[in-house]
Coordinates of C-alpha atoms and ligand atoms in Angstrom, one line a residue:
M1 CA 57.0 -14.7 2.3
K2 CA 59.3 -13.0 4.8
I3 CA 59.1 -9.5 5.5
K4 CA 62.2 -7.6 6.9
S5 CA 62.2 -4.7 9.5
I6 CA 65.1 -2.6 8.8
N7 CA 66.8 0.4 10.5
P8 CA 66.9 3.0 8.1
R9 CA 69.6 4.9 9.9
T10 CA 71.9 2.0 9.9
D11 CA 70.9 -0.1 7.3
T12 CA 70.6 -3.2 9.4
V13 CA 67.8 -5.9 9.7
I14 CA 66.1 -5.8 13.2
K15 CA 63.6 -8.3 12.9
E16 CA 61.8 -10.8 10.4
F17 CA 58.4 -11.8 10.0
E18 CA 56.5 -14.2 8.2
S19 CA 53.5 -12.5 6.1
T20 CA 50.3 -13.8 6.7
S21 CA 48.8 -16.3 4.0
Q22 CA 46.0 -15.5 2.0
K23 CA 43.8 -18.3 3.2
N24 CA 44.3 -16.5 6.8
I25 CA 43.4 -13.4 5.6
V26 CA 39.9 -14.7 4.1
D27 CA 39.4 -16.7 7.5
T28 CA 40.3 -13.8 9.6
V29 CA 37.8 -11.4 7.9
K30 CA 35.1 -14.3 8.2
N31 CA 35.9 -14.3 12.1
A32 CA 35.9 -10.8 12.4
K33 CA 32.3 -10.7 10.8
K34 CA 30.8 -12.9 13.6
A35 CA 33.0 -11.1 16.3
Q36 CA 31.8 -7.6 15.1
K37 CA 28.0 -8.4 16.2
D38 CA 29.0 -9.0 19.8
W39 CA 31.2 -6.1 20.0
A40 CA 28.8 -4.0 18.6
T41 CA 25.7 -5.2 20.9
L42 CA 28.1 -4.4 24.1
P43 CA 26.9 -1.4 26.2
T44 CA 28.5 1.8 24.7
R45 CA 30.2 2.2 28.1
D46 CA 32.1 -1.0 27.7
R47 CA 33.6 0.3 24.4
V48 CA 34.5 3.7 26.0
A49 CA 36.3 2.0 28.8
A50 CA 38.2 -0.1 26.2
I51 CA 39.2 3.4 24.3
Q52 CA 40.1 5.0 27.6
K53 CA 42.3 2.0 28.6
I54 CA 44.1 2.3 25.2
A55 CA 45.1 5.8 26.1
K56 CA 46.4 5.0 29.2
I57 CA 48.4 2.0 28.0
I58 CA 49.9 4.4 25.4
E59 CA 50.8 7.0 27.8
R60 CA 52.4 4.3 29.9
D61 CA 54.3 2.9 27.0
L62 CA 54.9 6.2 25.3
D63 CA 58.9 5.7 25.5
E64 CA 58.8 2.2 24.2
V65 CA 56.7 3.5 21.0
V66 CA 58.6 6.3 20.5
D67 CA 62.1 4.0 20.4
L68 CA 60.4 1.7 18.1
I69 CA 59.4 4.3 15.8
Y70 CA 62.7 5.7 15.8
E71 CA 64.4 2.6 15.2
E72 CA 62.1 1.0 12.6
C73 CA 61.0 4.1 10.9
G74 CA 63.9 6.5 11.4
M75 CA 61.5 9.5 12.8
P76 CA 63.0 11.7 15.2
K77 CA 62.2 10.9 18.7
E78 CA 60.6 14.6 19.8
E79 CA 58.5 14.7 16.8
T80 CA 57.1 11.2 17.4
E81 CA 56.3 12.2 21.1
G82 CA 54.8 15.4 19.9
A83 CA 52.5 13.5 17.5
I84 CA 51.5 10.8 19.9
A85 CA 50.6 13.6 22.8
D86 CA 49.0 16.1 20.6
D87 CA 47.3 14.5 17.9
I88 CA 46.3 11.0 19.6
L89 CA 45.9 11.5 23.1
A90 CA 44.6 15.0 23.1
G91 CA 41.6 13.7 20.7
V92 CA 40.4 10.7 22.5
D93 CA 38.2 12.4 24.6
R94 CA 36.6 14.5 21.5
F95 CA 36.1 10.9 19.8
I96 CA 34.2 9.6 22.6
E97 CA 32.5 13.0 23.0
D98 CA 31.4 13.1 19.2
Y99 CA 30.1 9.4 19.5
K100 CA 28.0 10.0 22.5
S101 CA 26.5 12.9 20.7
V102 CA 25.4 11.0 17.5
K103 CA 21.5 10.6 17.9
T104 CA 18.9 8.8 16.3
L105 CA 16.9 11.3 13.8
D106 CA 13.4 11.4 13.8
Y107 CA 11.7 12.5 10.4
S108 CA 7.9 11.2 11.6
D109 CA 5.1 13.3 10.2
E110 CA 1.3 12.8 10.2
V111 CA 1.6 9.8 8.0
F112 CA 5.1 8.2 8.3
E113 CA 6.8 7.3 11.7
S114 CA 10.5 7.3 10.4
K115 CA 13.8 7.2 11.8
V116 CA 17.5 7.1 10.9
E117 CA 19.7 5.1 13.2
F118 CA 23.4 5.3 13.1
I119 CA 25.2 1.7 12.9
P120 CA 28.7 0.4 12.6
Q121 CA 29.7 -0.4 8.9
G122 CA 30.9 -3.9 10.2
V123 CA 34.3 -5.0 9.4
V124 CA 36.9 -2.2 8.4
G125 CA 40.0 -3.2 6.3
H126 CA 42.7 -0.9 7.6
I127 CA 46.0 -0.9 5.6
G128 CA 48.3 1.4 7.2
I129 CA 51.5 3.3 6.1
W130 CA 54.8 3.8 8.0
N131 CA 55.8 7.4 7.7
Y132 CA 53.3 8.1 10.9
P133 CA 52.6 4.2 11.7
F134 CA 51.4 4.5 15.3
W135 CA 49.4 7.6 14.8
Q136 CA 47.7 6.6 11.8
T137 CA 46.9 3.1 13.2
M138 CA 45.2 4.8 16.1
I139 CA 43.2 7.7 14.3
T140 CA 41.5 4.8 12.5
A141 CA 41.3 2.1 15.3
I142 CA 40.0 4.2 18.1
P143 CA 36.9 5.6 16.1
A144 CA 36.2 2.3 14.4
L145 CA 36.3 0.2 17.6
L146 CA 34.4 2.8 19.5
T147 CA 31.4 3.0 17.2
G148 CA 31.4 -1.0 17.1
N149 CA 33.4 -2.1 14.2
A150 CA 35.7 -4.9 14.0
V151 CA 38.9 -3.9 12.1
V152 CA 41.4 -6.2 10.1
Y153 CA 44.4 -4.3 10.1
K154 CA 47.6 -4.8 8.0
P155 CA 50.4 -2.3 8.9
S156 CA 53.1 -1.4 6.2
E157 CA 55.4 -3.9 5.6
L158 CA 58.0 -1.0 6.7
A159 CA 56.7 -0.7 9.9
S160 CA 55.4 -3.9 11.2
M161 CA 57.2 -3.9 14.6
V162 CA 55.1 -0.6 15.4
G163 CA 52.0 -2.4 13.9
E164 CA 52.4 -5.1 16.3
K165 CA 53.1 -2.8 19.3
A166 CA 49.8 -1.0 18.5
A167 CA 48.0 -4.3 18.3
S168 CA 49.3 -5.3 21.3
I169 CA 48.2 -2.2 23.3
I170 CA 44.7 -2.4 21.8
W171 CA 44.5 -6.3 22.8
E172 CA 45.8 -5.4 26.4
A173 CA 43.1 -2.7 26.6
G174 CA 40.5 -5.7 26.3
V175 CA 39.6 -5.7 22.7
P176 CA 39.3 -9.2 21.5
K177 CA 41.8 -10.4 19.0
D178 CA 39.1 -11.4 16.5
V179 CA 37.7 -7.7 16.8
F180 CA 41.0 -6.1 16.1
N181 CA 42.9 -8.5 13.9
L182 CA 46.3 -8.2 12.9
V183 CA 47.5 -9.1 9.3
L184 CA 51.2 -8.8 8.5
G185 CA 52.7 -8.4 5.0
G186 CA 53.0 -6.0 1.9
S187 CA 51.1 -5.3 -1.2
E188 CA 49.9 -9.0 -1.9
E189 CA 48.3 -9.0 1.6
G190 CA 47.0 -5.5 1.2
R191 CA 45.5 -6.5 -2.2
A192 CA 43.7 -9.6 -0.3
I193 CA 42.3 -7.3 2.3
V194 CA 41.0 -5.1 -0.5
E195 CA 39.5 -8.0 -2.3
S196 CA 38.1 -9.8 0.8
D197 CA 34.6 -9.2 2.0
V198 CA 35.1 -6.5 4.6
D199 CA 32.7 -3.6 4.5
M200 CA 34.8 -0.5 4.5
I201 CA 38.3 0.2 3.5
V202 CA 40.6 2.8 5.3
F203 CA 43.8 3.3 3.2
T204 CA 46.8 5.7 3.6
G205 CA 49.4 5.5 1.1
G206 CA 50.3 6.6 -2.6
I207 CA 48.0 7.9 -5.4
E208 CA 48.9 4.7 -7.4
T209 CA 47.9 2.2 -4.7
G210 CA 44.7 4.3 -4.1
N211 CA 43.6 4.1 -7.6
E212 CA 44.3 0.4 -7.8
I213 CA 42.2 0.3 -4.5
I214 CA 39.2 2.1 -6.1
K215 CA 39.3 -0.4 -9.3
K216 CA 39.4 -3.6 -7.1
A217 CA 37.3 -2.9 -4.1
G218 CA 34.1 -3.2 -5.2
I219 CA 31.3 -1.3 -4.0
K220 CA 31.7 -0.1 -0.5
P221 CA 32.7 3.0 1.7
L222 CA 36.6 3.9 1.1
L223 CA 38.4 6.5 3.2
L224 CA 41.5 7.1 1.1
E225 CA 44.2 9.2 2.5
L226 CA 46.7 9.6 -0.4
S227 CA 49.5 11.8 -1.6
G228 CA 50.1 15.5 -1.5
N229 CA 52.0 18.3 -2.9
D230 CA 51.5 21.2 -0.6
A231 CA 52.2 24.8 -1.8
A232 CA 53.2 27.5 0.6
I233 CA 51.9 31.1 -0.7
V234 CA 54.3 33.6 0.7
C235 CA 52.9 37.1 0.5
E236 CA 55.0 40.3 0.4
D237 CA 53.7 41.4 3.8
V238 CA 55.2 38.3 5.4
N239 CA 57.1 38.1 8.7
M240 CA 60.1 36.8 6.9
E241 CA 61.9 35.3 10.0
Q242 CA 58.7 33.3 11.1
A243 CA 58.1 32.1 7.7
I244 CA 61.6 31.2 7.0
K245 CA 61.6 29.1 10.1
G246 CA 58.3 27.7 9.6
I247 CA 59.1 26.7 6.1
L248 CA 62.0 25.0 7.1
W249 CA 60.5 22.8 9.3
G250 CA 57.3 22.3 7.4
G251 CA 59.2 21.4 4.4
L252 CA 61.9 19.1 5.8
L253 CA 60.4 17.4 8.9
H254 CA 61.2 13.5 9.1
G255 CA 63.2 13.8 6.1
G256 CA 60.4 15.4 3.9
Q257 CA 58.6 12.0 4.2
V258 CA 55.3 13.5 5.2
C259 CA 52.1 13.7 3.3
I260 CA 51.1 17.3 4.3
R261 CA 54.4 18.8 4.4
I262 CA 55.4 22.1 2.5
K263 CA 56.9 20.8 -1.1
R264 CA 56.2 23.6 -3.3
V265 CA 57.0 27.5 -2.3
F266 CA 55.9 30.5 -4.3
V267 CA 57.2 33.9 -3.3
P268 CA 56.6 37.3 -4.9
E269 CA 59.7 38.9 -7.3
K270 CA 59.7 41.6 -4.5
I271 CA 61.0 39.5 -1.6
A272 CA 62.5 36.7 -3.3
E273 CA 66.0 37.2 -3.3
D274 CA 65.7 37.9 0.4
F275 CA 63.8 34.8 1.1
V276 CA 65.5 32.5 -0.9
K277 CA 69.0 33.6 0.4
R278 CA 67.8 33.2 4.1
Y279 CA 66.2 29.8 3.4
V280 CA 69.0 28.3 1.9
E281 CA 71.1 29.5 4.5
G282 CA 68.6 27.9 7.1
V283 CA 68.8 24.4 5.0
K284 CA 72.5 24.4 5.1
K285 CA 72.5 24.5 8.8
L286 CA 70.4 21.4 9.2
K287 CA 72.2 18.1 10.2
L288 CA 71.7 14.7 8.6
G289 CA 70.7 12.4 11.4
K290 CA 69.5 15.3 13.7
E291 CA 67.0 17.4 12.0
I292 CA 66.9 15.5 8.5
S293 CA 65.7 11.9 8.9
P294 CA 67.0 9.2 6.5
L295 CA 64.8 7.8 4.0
I296 CA 62.7 4.7 4.7
R297 CA 64.7 2.6 2.2
D298 CA 67.4 2.9 -0.4
Q299 CA 65.1 2.6 -3.2
A300 CA 63.0 5.4 -1.9
R301 CA 66.2 7.5 -1.9
D302 CA 67.0 6.3 -5.6
K303 CA 63.5 7.6 -6.1
V304 CA 64.0 11.0 -4.9
D305 CA 67.4 11.5 -6.6
N306 CA 65.8 10.5 -10.1
Q307 CA 62.9 13.0 -9.6
V308 CA 65.6 15.8 -8.6
K309 CA 67.3 14.8 -11.8
E310 CA 63.9 15.3 -13.8
A311 CA 63.2 18.5 -12.3
I312 CA 66.4 20.0 -13.4
K313 CA 65.4 18.9 -16.9
S314 CA 62.1 21.0 -16.2
G315 CA 64.5 24.1 -15.7
A316 CA 65.0 24.0 -11.9
K317 CA 68.3 25.0 -10.5
I318 CA 70.0 23.2 -7.4
L319 CA 70.6 25.9 -4.6
T320 CA 72.0 23.5 -2.2
G321 CA 72.1 19.3 -1.9
G322 CA 70.7 17.4 -4.7
K323 CA 72.5 14.3 -4.1
K324 CA 72.7 11.2 -1.7
A325 CA 74.7 11.6 1.5
T326 CA 77.7 9.6 1.8
I327 CA 77.2 8.6 5.7
D328 CA 75.7 5.4 6.8
G329 CA 71.9 5.2 6.5
Y330 CA 69.5 6.0 3.7
Y331 CA 70.4 9.9 4.0
Y332 CA 69.7 12.4 1.0
E333 CA 70.8 15.8 1.4
P334 CA 68.3 18.6 2.1
T335 CA 67.7 20.0 -1.2
V336 CA 66.3 23.4 -2.6
L337 CA 65.2 23.4 -6.2
F338 CA 64.8 26.9 -7.4
Y339 CA 62.6 28.3 -10.5
K340 CA 63.6 32.0 -11.4
D341 CA 60.4 32.7 -12.9
S342 CA 56.8 31.6 -13.2
D343 CA 57.3 30.8 -17.1
L344 CA 59.1 27.4 -15.8
K345 CA 57.0 24.7 -15.2
M346 CA 57.7 23.3 -11.8
Y347 CA 58.3 19.5 -11.3
G348 CA 54.6 18.1 -10.6
E349 CA 54.9 15.0 -9.0
E350 CA 55.2 14.5 -5.0
I351 CA 58.7 14.2 -3.9
F352 CA 58.5 12.2 -0.8
G353 CA 62.1 13.2 0.6
P354 CA 64.0 16.4 1.8
V355 CA 63.5 18.3 -1.2
V356 CA 61.6 21.9 -1.4
Q357 CA 60.8 23.5 -4.6
I358 CA 60.7 27.3 -4.8
Q359 CA 59.3 29.2 -7.5
V360 CA 59.2 33.2 -7.9
V361 CA 56.0 34.7 -9.2
K362 CA 54.6 37.9 -10.1
N363 CA 52.0 38.4 -7.5
E364 CA 49.7 36.5 -5.1
D365 CA 47.0 35.5 -7.8
E366 CA 49.8 33.9 -9.7
A367 CA 50.8 31.8 -6.8
I368 CA 47.4 30.7 -6.1
R369 CA 46.9 29.8 -9.9
L370 CA 50.1 27.7 -9.6
A371 CA 49.3 26.2 -6.3
N372 CA 46.1 25.2 -7.5
D373 CA 47.6 23.9 -11.1
S374 CA 48.0 20.4 -9.4
V375 CA 46.3 16.9 -9.3
Y376 CA 46.9 17.1 -5.4
G377 CA 44.7 18.7 -3.0
L378 CA 45.9 17.5 0.2
G379 CA 47.2 20.7 2.3
A380 CA 48.7 24.1 1.8
T381 CA 49.9 27.0 3.7
V382 CA 49.7 31.1 3.5
W383 CA 52.1 33.4 5.3
S384 CA 51.1 36.8 5.7
K385 CA 50.9 39.3 8.6
D386 CA 47.2 40.2 7.1
T387 CA 45.6 37.1 8.5
K388 CA 42.2 38.5 7.0
K389 CA 43.8 38.4 3.3
A390 CA 45.4 35.0 4.0
E391 CA 42.1 33.4 5.1
E392 CA 40.7 34.8 1.5
I393 CA 43.7 32.9 -0.2
A394 CA 43.1 30.0 1.9
R395 CA 39.5 29.7 0.7
S396 CA 40.7 30.1 -2.8
L397 CA 43.0 27.0 -2.5
E398 CA 41.8 23.8 -3.8
T399 CA 42.9 21.6 -0.8
G400 CA 41.2 19.9 2.2
T401 CA 43.3 21.8 4.8
V402 CA 45.0 25.3 4.9
W403 CA 47.5 26.4 7.8
I404 CA 47.8 30.5 7.8
N405 CA 51.5 31.0 9.5
D406 CA 51.9 27.4 10.5
S407 CA 52.1 24.1 9.2
N408 CA 51.7 20.3 9.6
C409 CA 49.6 20.4 12.8
P410 CA 46.1 18.7 12.1
I411 CA 43.4 18.9 14.4
P412 CA 43.8 16.2 17.2
C413 CA 43.1 12.6 16.0
A414 CA 42.5 14.3 12.4
V415 CA 38.9 14.6 13.2
Y416 CA 38.8 16.6 10.2
C417 CA 41.5 16.0 7.8
G418 CA 41.3 15.0 4.4
G419 CA 42.1 15.4 0.8
E420 CA 40.6 17.1 -2.4
K421 CA 41.2 16.2 -5.9
Q422 CA 43.6 13.0 -6.3
S423 CA 44.8 13.3 -2.6
G424 CA 42.1 11.0 -1.3
I425 CA 38.4 10.6 -0.5
A426 CA 37.8 12.1 2.9
S427 CA 34.8 11.7 5.0
S428 CA 32.3 14.0 4.4
Q429 CA 31.6 14.4 8.1
N430 CA 33.9 14.1 11.2
R431 CA 36.1 10.9 11.4
I432 CA 33.3 9.0 13.9
M433 CA 30.8 9.7 11.4
S434 CA 33.0 7.7 8.6
F435 CA 32.6 4.5 10.6
L436 CA 28.9 4.9 11.0
K437 CA 26.5 4.0 8.5
K438 CA 22.9 5.0 8.3
K439 CA 20.0 2.9 8.7
T440 CA 16.3 4.0 8.0
I441 CA 13.6 2.6 9.6
I442 CA 9.8 3.4 8.5
N443 CA 7.4 2.0 10.9
N444 CA 3.7 1.7 9.8
S445 CA 3.2 0.9 13.6
K446 CA -0.6 1.0 13.4
C447 CA -0.4 -1.6 10.7
E448 CA -2.8 0.6 8.5
T449 CA -3.9 -0.2 5.1
R450 CA -2.6 2.5 3.0
E451 CA -5.1 4.4 0.9
W452 CA -2.6 4.4 -2.3
W453 CA -2.1 0.5 -2.1
Y454 CA -3.8 -1.7 -5.0
P455 CA -7.4 -2.7 -3.9
Y456 CA -7.1 -6.4 -2.9
E457 CA -10.7 -7.5 -3.6
Ligands
LIG501 P1 52.2 2.5 -0.7 O1 51.0 3.1 -1.3 O2 53.2 2.1 -1.4 O3 51.6 1.5 0.6 C1 51.1 1.9 1.7 C2 50.3 0.5 2.0 O4 49.6 0.0 1.3 C3 51.3 -0.5 2.7 O5 50.5 -0.9 3.7 C4 51.4 -1.4 1.7 O6 51.7 -2.6 2.0 C5 50.1 -1.3 1.0 N1 49.9 -1.6 -0.3 C6 50.9 -1.4 -1.4 N2 50.4 -1.7 -2.7 C7 48.8 -2.2 -2.4 C8 47.8 -2.7 -3.1 N3 48.0 -2.7 -4.4 N4 46.8 -3.4 -2.6 C9 46.6 -2.8 -1.4 N5 47.2 -2.5 -0.5 C10 48.6 -2.0 -0.9 O7 52.6 4.0 0.0 P2 54.0 4.5 0.3 O8 54.7 4.7 -0.9 O9 54.8 3.5 1.2 O10 53.7 5.7 1.2 C11 54.0 7.0 0.8 C12 52.8 7.9 0.2 O11 51.8 7.9 1.2 C13 53.0 9.1 -0.2 O12 52.8 9.6 -1.1 C14 52.3 10.1 1.2 O13 51.9 11.3 0.6 C15 51.2 9.0 1.5 N6 50.8 9.2 2.8 C16 49.5 10.0 2.9 C17 48.9 10.2 4.2 C18 47.5 11.1 4.2 O14 47.2 10.9 5.5 N7 47.1 11.6 3.3 C19 49.7 10.0 5.1 C20 50.9 9.4 5.2 C21 51.6 9.0 3.8

């Protein structure tokens, strides 16, 4: 089957790809299983050197990567540059340090000589995404390869060119092609990876797909990074100007196509009028094609438009936007949906587009309750000058990450970043540890007969 890369700013086909056949995917996983053994037995310094070289090549090719992402995914160049520099390159040394600090655990006592070693999972099936296609690829490929795994990687069909470029960087750095394997295609090819003999799956995408993967993957480790519906809790004692700017950017970056962007805002009655007025003024100043990116496809835009219509049925009032833009490309007007009080039920599904919902609440407790009244648990933000109180609020929010007076800036390489509730299955430890499994070795090294064994005679 053919897949097309399309420029969402112009609605033009840039390149066509042939999807990898199902048979090829099975063979690829088989070969990766063999290649992984050799990769894992290399001295650590060789894998470290390959990872450092990947970082060097990314720096060298930064402009090319940024241009590709702009062309194929519509992402603003500055944001991409920042994401690569601050969130990939700044984290590489940390990955290496984390890996070097992994030590065999010794649980020996007088009776048992026991240790726990950490070994690679094996072959990691990685199914990628298009909204941060390069970042998401690297924050999986780097720790997976460093820890001695092979990877079978399928970029999103909406970002095949970026996926190809990421793979070419990894190969150029010396990682063999059967250790980092590229599969091209869409949901069918993703399914084939899920149902194959890979030892672990890393998936970034929607909740519905995540649920299907859970049913089809069988028993194996899953790292699932899924949808979100992040809340912003605005407190009465907020620095209004800072919050307006932060929530404008945090709500509308990349055309709202960000898992951890602010999608719901809860604002107390006392400051609601001022906040809403200034926020809407701010939204009206944002320009399509400049601050506001296009949606990835026309179907995605239709979905957002339908969701906005559903929200209106739930009692939302449109304060600005609320329709498809009329210029070329898949643009949707930046939109504010307003719920005048907490008796109205806010539209509860994630809207993956430039739409921010604002609800007026009585107080912070009500804001926390409504923020937590959601199946999602990815991120949240709290806006208050009283940062101690904000930390208390942060602790009561049922999400993997909470920003205070800030948003959308994960720890480099998302070393710790994961969702609660339906937003995913995160690693219980840092990202390096996700790609290692435990091997317990209990050695009766003196070859003694144990006194509790059955008598032989
Ligand atoms: P999607 O689930 O449709 O697709 C994501 C990837 O999965 C693609 O590579 C696709 O080809 C593949 N795929 C689709 N169906 C599959 C199946 N049945 N089995 C295996 N693979 C399959 O995602 P989308 O709608 O394109 O992306 C948007 C969603 O991703 C949003 O909900 C967003 O919040 C989420 N997201 C989450 C994170 C995170 O880190 N939590 C990051 C980015 C995006």
